[in-house]
C-alpha positions as a printed NumPy array, in Angstrom:
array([[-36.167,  -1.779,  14.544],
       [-32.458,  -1.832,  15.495],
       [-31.848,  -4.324,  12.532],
       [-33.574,  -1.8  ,  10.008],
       [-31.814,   1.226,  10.923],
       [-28.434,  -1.168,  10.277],
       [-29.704,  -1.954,   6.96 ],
       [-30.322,   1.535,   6.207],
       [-27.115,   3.154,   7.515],
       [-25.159,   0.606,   6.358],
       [-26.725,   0.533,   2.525],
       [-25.891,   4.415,   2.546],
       [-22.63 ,   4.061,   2.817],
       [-21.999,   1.268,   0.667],
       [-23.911,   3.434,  -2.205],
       [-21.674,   6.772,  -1.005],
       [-18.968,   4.879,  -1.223],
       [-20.077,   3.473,  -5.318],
       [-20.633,   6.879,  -6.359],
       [-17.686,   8.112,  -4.746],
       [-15.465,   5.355,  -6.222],
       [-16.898,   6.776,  -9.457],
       [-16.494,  10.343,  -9.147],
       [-12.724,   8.915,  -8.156],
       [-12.284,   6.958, -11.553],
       [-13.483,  10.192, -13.767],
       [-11.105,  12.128, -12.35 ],
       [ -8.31 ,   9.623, -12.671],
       [ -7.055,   9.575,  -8.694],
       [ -6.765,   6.476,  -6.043],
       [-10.421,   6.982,  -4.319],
       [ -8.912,   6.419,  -0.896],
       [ -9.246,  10.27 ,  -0.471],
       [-12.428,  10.139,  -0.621],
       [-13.169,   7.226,   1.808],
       [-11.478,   8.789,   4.188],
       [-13.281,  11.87 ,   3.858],
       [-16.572,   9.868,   4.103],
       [-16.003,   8.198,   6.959],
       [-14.874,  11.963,   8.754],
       [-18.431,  12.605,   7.751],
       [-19.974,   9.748,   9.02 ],
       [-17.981,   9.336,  12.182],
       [-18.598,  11.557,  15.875],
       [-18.484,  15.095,  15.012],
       [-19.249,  14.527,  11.342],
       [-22.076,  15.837,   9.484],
       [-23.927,  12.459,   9.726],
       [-22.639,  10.219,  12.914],
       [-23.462,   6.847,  12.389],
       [-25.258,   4.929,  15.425],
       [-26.838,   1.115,  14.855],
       [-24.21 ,  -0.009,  11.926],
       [-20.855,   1.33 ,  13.877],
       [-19.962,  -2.34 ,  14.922],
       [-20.8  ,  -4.012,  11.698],
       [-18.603,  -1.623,  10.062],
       [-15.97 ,  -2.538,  12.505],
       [-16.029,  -6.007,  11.442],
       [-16.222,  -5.586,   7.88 ],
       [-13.448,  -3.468,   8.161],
       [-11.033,  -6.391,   9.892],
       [-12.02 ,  -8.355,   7.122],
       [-10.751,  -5.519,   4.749],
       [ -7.688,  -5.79 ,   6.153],
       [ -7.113,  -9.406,   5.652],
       [ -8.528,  -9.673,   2.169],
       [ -5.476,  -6.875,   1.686],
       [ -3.141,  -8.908,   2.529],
       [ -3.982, -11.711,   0.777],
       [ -4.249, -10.234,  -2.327],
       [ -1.369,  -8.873,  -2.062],
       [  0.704, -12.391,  -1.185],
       [ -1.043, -13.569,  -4.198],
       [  0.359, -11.452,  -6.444],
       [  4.1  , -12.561,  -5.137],
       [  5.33 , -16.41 ,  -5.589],
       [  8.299, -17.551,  -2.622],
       [ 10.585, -17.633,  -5.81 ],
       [  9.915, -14.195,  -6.414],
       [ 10.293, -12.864,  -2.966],
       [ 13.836, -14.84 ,  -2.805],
       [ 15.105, -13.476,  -6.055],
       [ 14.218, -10.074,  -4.684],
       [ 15.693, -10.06 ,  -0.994],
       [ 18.848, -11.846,  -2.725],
       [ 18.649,  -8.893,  -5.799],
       [ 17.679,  -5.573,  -4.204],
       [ 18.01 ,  -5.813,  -0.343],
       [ 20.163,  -2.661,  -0.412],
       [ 17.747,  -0.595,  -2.218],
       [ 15.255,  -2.091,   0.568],
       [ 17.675,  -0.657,   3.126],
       [ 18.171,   2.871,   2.074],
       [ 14.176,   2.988,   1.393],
       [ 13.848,   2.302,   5.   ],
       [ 16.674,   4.505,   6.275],
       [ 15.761,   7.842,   4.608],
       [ 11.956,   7.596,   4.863],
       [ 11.399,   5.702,   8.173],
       [ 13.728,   7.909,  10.084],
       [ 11.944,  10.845,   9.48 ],
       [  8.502,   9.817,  10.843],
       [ 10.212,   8.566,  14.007],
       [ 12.01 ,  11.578,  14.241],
       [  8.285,  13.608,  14.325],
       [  7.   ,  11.88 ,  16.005],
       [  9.79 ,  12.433,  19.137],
       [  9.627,  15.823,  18.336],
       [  5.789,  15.825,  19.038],
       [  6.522,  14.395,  22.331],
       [  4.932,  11.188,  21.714],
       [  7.1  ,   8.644,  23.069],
       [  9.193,   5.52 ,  21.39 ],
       [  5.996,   3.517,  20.594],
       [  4.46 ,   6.092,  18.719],
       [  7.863,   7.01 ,  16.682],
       [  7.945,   3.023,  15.744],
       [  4.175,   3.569,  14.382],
       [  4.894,   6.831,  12.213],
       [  8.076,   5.634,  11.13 ],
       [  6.056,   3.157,   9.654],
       [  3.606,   5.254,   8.246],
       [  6.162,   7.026,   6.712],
       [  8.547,   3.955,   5.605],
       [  5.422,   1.896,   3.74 ],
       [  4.282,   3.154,   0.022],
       [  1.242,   2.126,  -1.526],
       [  1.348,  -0.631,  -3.318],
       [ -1.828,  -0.679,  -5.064],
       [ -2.078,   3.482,  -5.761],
       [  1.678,   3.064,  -7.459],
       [  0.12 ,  -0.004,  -9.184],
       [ -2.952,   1.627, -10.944],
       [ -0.666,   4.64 , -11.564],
       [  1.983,   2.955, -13.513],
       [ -1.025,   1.351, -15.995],
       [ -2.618,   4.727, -16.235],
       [  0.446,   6.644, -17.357],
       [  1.37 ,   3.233, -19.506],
       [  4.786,   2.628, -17.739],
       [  4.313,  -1.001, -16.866],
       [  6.392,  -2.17 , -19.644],
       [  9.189,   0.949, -18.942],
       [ 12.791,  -0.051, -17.901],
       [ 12.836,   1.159, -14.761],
       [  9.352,  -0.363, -13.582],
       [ 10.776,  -3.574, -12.177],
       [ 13.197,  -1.096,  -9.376],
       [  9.785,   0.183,  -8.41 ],
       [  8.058,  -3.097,  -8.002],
       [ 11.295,  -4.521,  -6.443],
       [ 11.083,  -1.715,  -4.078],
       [  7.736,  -2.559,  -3.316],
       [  7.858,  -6.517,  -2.957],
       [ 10.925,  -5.767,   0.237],
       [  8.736,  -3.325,   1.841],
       [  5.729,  -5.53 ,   1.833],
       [  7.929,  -8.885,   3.13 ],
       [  9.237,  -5.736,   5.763],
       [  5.414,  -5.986,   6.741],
       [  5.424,  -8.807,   7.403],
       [  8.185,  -9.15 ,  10.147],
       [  7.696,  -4.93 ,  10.808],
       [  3.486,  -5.677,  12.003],
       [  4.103,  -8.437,  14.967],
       [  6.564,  -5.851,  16.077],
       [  4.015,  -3.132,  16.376],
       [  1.227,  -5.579,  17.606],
       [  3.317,  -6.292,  20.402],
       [  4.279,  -2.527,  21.084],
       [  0.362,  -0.883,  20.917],
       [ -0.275,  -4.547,  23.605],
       [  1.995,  -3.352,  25.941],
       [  3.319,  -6.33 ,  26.363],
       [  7.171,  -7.029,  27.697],
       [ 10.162,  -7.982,  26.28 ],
       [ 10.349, -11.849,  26.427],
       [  6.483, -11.698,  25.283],
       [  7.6  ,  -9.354,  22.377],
       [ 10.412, -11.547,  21.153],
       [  8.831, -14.755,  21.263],
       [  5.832, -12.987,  18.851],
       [  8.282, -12.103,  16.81 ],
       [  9.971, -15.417,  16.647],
       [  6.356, -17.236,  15.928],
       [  6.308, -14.585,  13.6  ],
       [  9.093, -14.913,  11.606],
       [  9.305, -18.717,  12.427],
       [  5.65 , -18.81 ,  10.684],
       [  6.513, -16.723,   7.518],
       [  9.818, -19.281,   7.058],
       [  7.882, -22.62 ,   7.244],
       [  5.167, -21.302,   4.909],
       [  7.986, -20.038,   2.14 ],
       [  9.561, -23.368,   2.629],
       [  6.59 , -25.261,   2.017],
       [  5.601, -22.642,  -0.844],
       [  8.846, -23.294,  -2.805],
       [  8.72 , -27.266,  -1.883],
       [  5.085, -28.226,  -1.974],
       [  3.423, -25.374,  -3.478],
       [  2.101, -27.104,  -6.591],
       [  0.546, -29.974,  -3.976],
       [ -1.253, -27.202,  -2.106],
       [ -2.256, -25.446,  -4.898],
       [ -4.277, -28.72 ,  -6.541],
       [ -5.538, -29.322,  -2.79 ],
       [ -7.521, -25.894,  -2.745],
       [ -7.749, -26.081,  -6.451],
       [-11.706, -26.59 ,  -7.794],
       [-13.282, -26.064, -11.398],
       [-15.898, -24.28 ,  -9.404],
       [-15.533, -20.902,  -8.763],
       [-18.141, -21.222,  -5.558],
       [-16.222, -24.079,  -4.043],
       [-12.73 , -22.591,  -4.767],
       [-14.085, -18.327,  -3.114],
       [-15.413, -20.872,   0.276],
       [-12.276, -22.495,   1.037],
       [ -9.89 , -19.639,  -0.034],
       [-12.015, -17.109,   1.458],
       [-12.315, -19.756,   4.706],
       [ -8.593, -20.984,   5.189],
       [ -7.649, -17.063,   4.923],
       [-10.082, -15.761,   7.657],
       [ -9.11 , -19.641,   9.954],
       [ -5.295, -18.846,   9.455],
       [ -5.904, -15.23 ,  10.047],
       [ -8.031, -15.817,  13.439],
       [ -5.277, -18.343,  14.152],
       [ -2.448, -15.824,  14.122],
       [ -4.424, -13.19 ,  15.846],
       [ -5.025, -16.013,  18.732],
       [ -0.758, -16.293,  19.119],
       [ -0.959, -12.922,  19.215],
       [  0.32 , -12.173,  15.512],
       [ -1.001,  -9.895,  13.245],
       [ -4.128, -11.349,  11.481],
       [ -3.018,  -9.522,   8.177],
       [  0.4  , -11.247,   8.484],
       [ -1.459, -14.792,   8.604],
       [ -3.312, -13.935,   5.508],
       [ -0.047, -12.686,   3.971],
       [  1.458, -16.103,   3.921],
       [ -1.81 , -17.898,   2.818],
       [ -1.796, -15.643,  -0.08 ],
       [  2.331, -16.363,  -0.786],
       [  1.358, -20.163,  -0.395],
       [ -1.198, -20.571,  -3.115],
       [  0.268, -19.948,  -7.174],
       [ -0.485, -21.013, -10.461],
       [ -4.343, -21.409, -11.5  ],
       [ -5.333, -21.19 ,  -8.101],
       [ -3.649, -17.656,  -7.4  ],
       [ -5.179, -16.515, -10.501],
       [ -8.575, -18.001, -10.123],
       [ -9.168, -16.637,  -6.515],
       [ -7.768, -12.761,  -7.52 ],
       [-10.195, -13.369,  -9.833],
       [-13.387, -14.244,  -7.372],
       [-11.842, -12.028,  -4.556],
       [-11.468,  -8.933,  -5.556],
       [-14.752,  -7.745,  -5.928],
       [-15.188,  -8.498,  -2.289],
       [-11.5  ,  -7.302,  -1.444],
       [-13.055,  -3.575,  -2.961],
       [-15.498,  -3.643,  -0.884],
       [-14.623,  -4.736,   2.337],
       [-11.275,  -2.562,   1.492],
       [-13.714,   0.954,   1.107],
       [-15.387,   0.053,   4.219],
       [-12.08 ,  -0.115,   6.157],
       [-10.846,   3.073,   5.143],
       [-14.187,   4.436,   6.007],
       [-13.827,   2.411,   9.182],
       [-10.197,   4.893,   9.975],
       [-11.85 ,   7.836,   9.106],
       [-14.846,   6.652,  11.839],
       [-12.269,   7.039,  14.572],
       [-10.635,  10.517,  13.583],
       [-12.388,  13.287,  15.012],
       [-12.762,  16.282,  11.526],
       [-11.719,  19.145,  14.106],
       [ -8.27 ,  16.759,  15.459],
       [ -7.166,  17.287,  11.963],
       [ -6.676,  21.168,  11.671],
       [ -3.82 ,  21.112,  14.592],
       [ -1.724,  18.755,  12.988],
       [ -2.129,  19.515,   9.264],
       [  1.187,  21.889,   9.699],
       [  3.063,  18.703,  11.038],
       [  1.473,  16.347,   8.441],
       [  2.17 ,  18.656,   5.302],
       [  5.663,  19.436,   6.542],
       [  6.207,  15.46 ,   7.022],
       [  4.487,  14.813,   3.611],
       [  7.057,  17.   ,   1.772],
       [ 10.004,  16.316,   3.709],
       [  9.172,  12.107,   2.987],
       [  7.641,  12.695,  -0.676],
       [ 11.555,  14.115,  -1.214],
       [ 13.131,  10.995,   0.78 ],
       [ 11.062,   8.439,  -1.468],
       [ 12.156,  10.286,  -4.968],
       [ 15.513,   9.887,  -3.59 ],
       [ 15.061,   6.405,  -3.111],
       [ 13.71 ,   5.974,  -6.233],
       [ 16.451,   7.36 ,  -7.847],
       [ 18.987,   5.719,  -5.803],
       [ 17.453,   2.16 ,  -7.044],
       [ 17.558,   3.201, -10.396],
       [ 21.09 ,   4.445, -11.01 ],
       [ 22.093,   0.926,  -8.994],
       [ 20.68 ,  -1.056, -11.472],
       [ 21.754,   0.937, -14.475],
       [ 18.792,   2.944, -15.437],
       [ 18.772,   5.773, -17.559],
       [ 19.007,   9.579, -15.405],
       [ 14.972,  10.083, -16.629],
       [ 13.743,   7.093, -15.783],
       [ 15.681,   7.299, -12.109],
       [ 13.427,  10.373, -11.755],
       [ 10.337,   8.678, -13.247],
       [ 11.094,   5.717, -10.57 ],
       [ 11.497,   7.991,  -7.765],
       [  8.028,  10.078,  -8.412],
       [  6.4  ,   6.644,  -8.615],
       [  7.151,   6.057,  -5.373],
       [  5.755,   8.771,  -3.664],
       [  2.034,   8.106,  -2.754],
       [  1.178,   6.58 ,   0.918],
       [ -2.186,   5.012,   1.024],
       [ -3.837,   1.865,   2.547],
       [ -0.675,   0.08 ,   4.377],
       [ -0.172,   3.537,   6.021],
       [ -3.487,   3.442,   7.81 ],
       [ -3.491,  -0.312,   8.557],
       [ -0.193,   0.894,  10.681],
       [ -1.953,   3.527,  12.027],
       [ -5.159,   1.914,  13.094],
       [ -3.214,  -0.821,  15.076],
       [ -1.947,   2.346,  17.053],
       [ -5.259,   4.211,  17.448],
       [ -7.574,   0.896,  18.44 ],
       [ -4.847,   0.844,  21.215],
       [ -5.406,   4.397,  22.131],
       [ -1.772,   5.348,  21.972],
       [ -1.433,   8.637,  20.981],
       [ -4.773,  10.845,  20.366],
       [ -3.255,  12.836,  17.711],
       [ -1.409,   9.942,  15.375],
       [ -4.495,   9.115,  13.806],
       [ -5.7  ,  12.095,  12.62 ],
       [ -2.041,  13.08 ,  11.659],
       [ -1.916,   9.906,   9.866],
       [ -5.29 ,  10.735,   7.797],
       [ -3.565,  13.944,   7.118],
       [ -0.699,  12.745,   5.661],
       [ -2.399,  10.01 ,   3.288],
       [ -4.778,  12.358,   2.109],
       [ -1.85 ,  14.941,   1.204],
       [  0.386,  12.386,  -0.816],
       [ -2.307,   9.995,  -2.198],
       [ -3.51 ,  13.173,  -4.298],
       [  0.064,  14.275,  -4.702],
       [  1.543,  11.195,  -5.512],
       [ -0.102,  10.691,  -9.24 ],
       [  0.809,  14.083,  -9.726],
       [  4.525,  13.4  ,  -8.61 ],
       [  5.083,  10.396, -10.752],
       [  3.971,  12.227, -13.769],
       [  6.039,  15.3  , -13.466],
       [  8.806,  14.57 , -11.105],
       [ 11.359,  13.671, -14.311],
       [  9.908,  16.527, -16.644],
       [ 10.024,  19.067, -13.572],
       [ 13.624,  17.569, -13.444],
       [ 14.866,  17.649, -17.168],
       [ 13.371,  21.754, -16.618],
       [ 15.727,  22.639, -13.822],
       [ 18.369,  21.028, -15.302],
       [ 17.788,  22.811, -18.872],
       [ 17.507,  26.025, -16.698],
       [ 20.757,  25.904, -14.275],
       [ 22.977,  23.137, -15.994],
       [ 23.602,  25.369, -19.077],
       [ 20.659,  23.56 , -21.396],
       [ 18.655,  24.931, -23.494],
       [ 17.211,  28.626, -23.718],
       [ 14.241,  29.336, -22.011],
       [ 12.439,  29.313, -25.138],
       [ 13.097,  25.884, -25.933],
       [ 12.232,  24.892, -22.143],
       [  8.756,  24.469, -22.446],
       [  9.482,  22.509, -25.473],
       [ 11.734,  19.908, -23.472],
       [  9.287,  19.601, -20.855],
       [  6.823,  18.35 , -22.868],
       [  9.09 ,  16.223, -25.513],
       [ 10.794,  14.573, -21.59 ],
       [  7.257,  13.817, -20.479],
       [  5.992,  12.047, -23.762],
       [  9.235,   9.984, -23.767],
       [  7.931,   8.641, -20.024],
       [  4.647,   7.695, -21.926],
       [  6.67 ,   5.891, -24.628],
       [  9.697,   4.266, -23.155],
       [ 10.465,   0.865, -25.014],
       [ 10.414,  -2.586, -23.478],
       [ 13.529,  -3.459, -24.34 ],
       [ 14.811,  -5.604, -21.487],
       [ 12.169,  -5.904, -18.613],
       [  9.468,  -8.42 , -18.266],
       [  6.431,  -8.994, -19.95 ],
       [  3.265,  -6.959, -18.526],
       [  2.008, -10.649, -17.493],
       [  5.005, -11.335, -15.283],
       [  4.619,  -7.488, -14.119],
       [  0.734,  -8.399, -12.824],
       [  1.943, -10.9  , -10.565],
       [  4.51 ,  -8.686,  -8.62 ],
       [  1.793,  -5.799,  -8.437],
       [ -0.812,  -5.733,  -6.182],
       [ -4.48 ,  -3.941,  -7.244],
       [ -5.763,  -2.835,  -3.995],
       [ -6.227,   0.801,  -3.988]])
């Protein structure tokens, strides 16, 4: 009997979650809104509280989080990540300066304590990859000049992850000091050897794993990734850091073969642990810290335009296409609540994880809309108060600025198939 009821909660939300994922795609927005909002419905004090399935869930949604991750080190070879810390590092810095600060700053000003500030700042700090990703193809900008900033922007803030998750593992644990630092140095210490090995011996790993059968070559990439990440959990590292650097280690027809096979799964398992996050957030927290959420949405959708900007104008972009990279950039989405769940399976701070479902929801729908109108909205104020155009012809401009974004040449970047590979497709 228990078994049944399993099977039939758990097939419900699978098929919510299809026809929500298709309702998503007509209306041309990231879907994670909608997870979210069906796992509020599903969770305690939801319209439909789950019972039997609630633990299955849980553990499809741990694997969620490591098929994440390694998707997203797929996409990224160790020479790419090296060009990039070595190219952009400083754009890397300010993006953490001016929108990590302000989530640690709310999060003192809540009264929640260091630990909690080092968990919003990261909420804040991290934007989503795989929302950014799917918007740049749907507004055709992958082959625009100022694309590779935003990628480039993206790559440091998902190696940050990397270093920025043992750190927080270790916080939520309680653990000490020395404990703390020596995670951090198996950490780091792991993520070195592995882009060592990946730039020296990548090709001889690659043909190790490599198979001409797609069911042979989804067992062992599928069962290194979940070994390696149950390893690192063991040493107390982040299991999405261990499948991070299984991901960076594998390239060429192996990388492309297993995106291919995994994500199907990856979308799946991915839905389930964003319903998962929205299991754990109680629908009537939400309403006492939507104030705090939409004032820390604005305040860090502003910060990450800046950013954007900033990037562009440092690597010689044109004054639209700074503003087209700085909308881009806006949207917060599955990184965001990985962060946050470490911090609410801890039980660190009651209100963080609804606050942190606020705050996705708010800039995952705004963040389409900011990348498509941030450098019109822009060429409008300054037609208006920089002693442009007449009105009349404003309305004119806006339109003429935001058909330009659609159509901006290729001169000068990299091909759309180089693109792919420093873009991740999770959304």
């Amino acid at each position: 009997m228990h078994s049944a009821v399993l099977l039939i909660e758990f097939g419900a939300i699978i098929l919510c979650l299809g026809l929500l994922g298709r309702a998503a795609a007509r209306l041309r927005f990231s879907p994670i809104p909608l997870y979210l909002l069906a796992g509020l419905a599903f969770g305690e004090g939801g319209l439909l509280p789950l019972g039997a399935s609630e633990e299955f869930v849980a553990t499809g949604a741990e694997i969620g989080v490591i098929l994440l991750l390694l998707m997203l080190g797929l996409e990224y070879t160790a020479s790419d990540l090296v060009s990039n810390l070595k190219a952009h590092y400083p754009s890397g810095l300010v993006d953490f300066t001016l929108n990590a600060l302000p989530g640690a700053a709310a999060a003192l000003l809540l009264g929640w304590g260091p630990v909690a500030a080092v968990v919003l700042a990261g909420v804040t700090w991290i934007s989503s990859s795989g929302v950014i990703a799917k918007v740049l193809g749907d507004l055709g900008r992958v082959g625009n000049r100022e694309t590779p900033v935003i990628l480039s922007i993206l790559v440091l803030e998902d190696l940050a992850m990397a270093v920025y998750l043992p750190i927080v593992t270790a916080l939520v644990a309680g653990v000490g000091l020395a404990a703390g630092s020596v995670t951090l140095a198996i950490a780091l210490g792991a993520a070195g050897l592995v882009l060592f090995v990946a730039v020296r011996y990548g090709r001889v790993i690659s043909r190790f794993v490599s198979s001409d059968d797609p069911e042979k070559l989804l067992l062992v990439v599928l069962g290194l990734t979940i070994l390696v990440a149950g390893l690192a959990q063991q040493l107390q590292v982040s299991a999405a850091v261990g499948a991070f650097l299984v991901g960076i280690a594998l390239s060429g027809e192996v990388a492309e073969g297993a995106h291919t096979l995994l994500s199907p799964l990856r979308d799946l398992f991915a839905a389930i642990f964003f319903v998962f996050f929205g299991l754990h957030t109680d629908p009537a927290s939400i309403p006492p810290v939507l104030l705090p959420a939409l004032a820390l949405a604005v305040v860090t959708a502003l910060t990450k335009i800046a950013t954007g900007y900033w990037a562009a104008r440092r690597a010689g972009i044109s004054v639209k296409g700074r503003w087209r990279a700085g909308g881009a950039l806006v949207a917060r989405g599955e990184f965001s609540i990985v962060i946050a769940g470490l911090a609410v399976t801890a039980g660190i701070e009651p209100s963080l994880g609804p606050l942190a479902t606020a705050y996705v929801l708010i800039l995952v729908v705004l963040g389409p809309l900011t990348a498509r109108y941030t450098q019109p909205f822009a060429a409008r104020l300054a037609a208006r108060f920089g002693g442009g155009p007449r009105r009349a012809d404003v309305t004119g401009r806006f339109a003429e600025a935001e058909a330009e974004a659609r159509t901006a040449p290729e001169t000068g970047v990299e091909r759309p198939d180089d693109v792919r590979r420093q873009t991740t497709v999770a959304d």
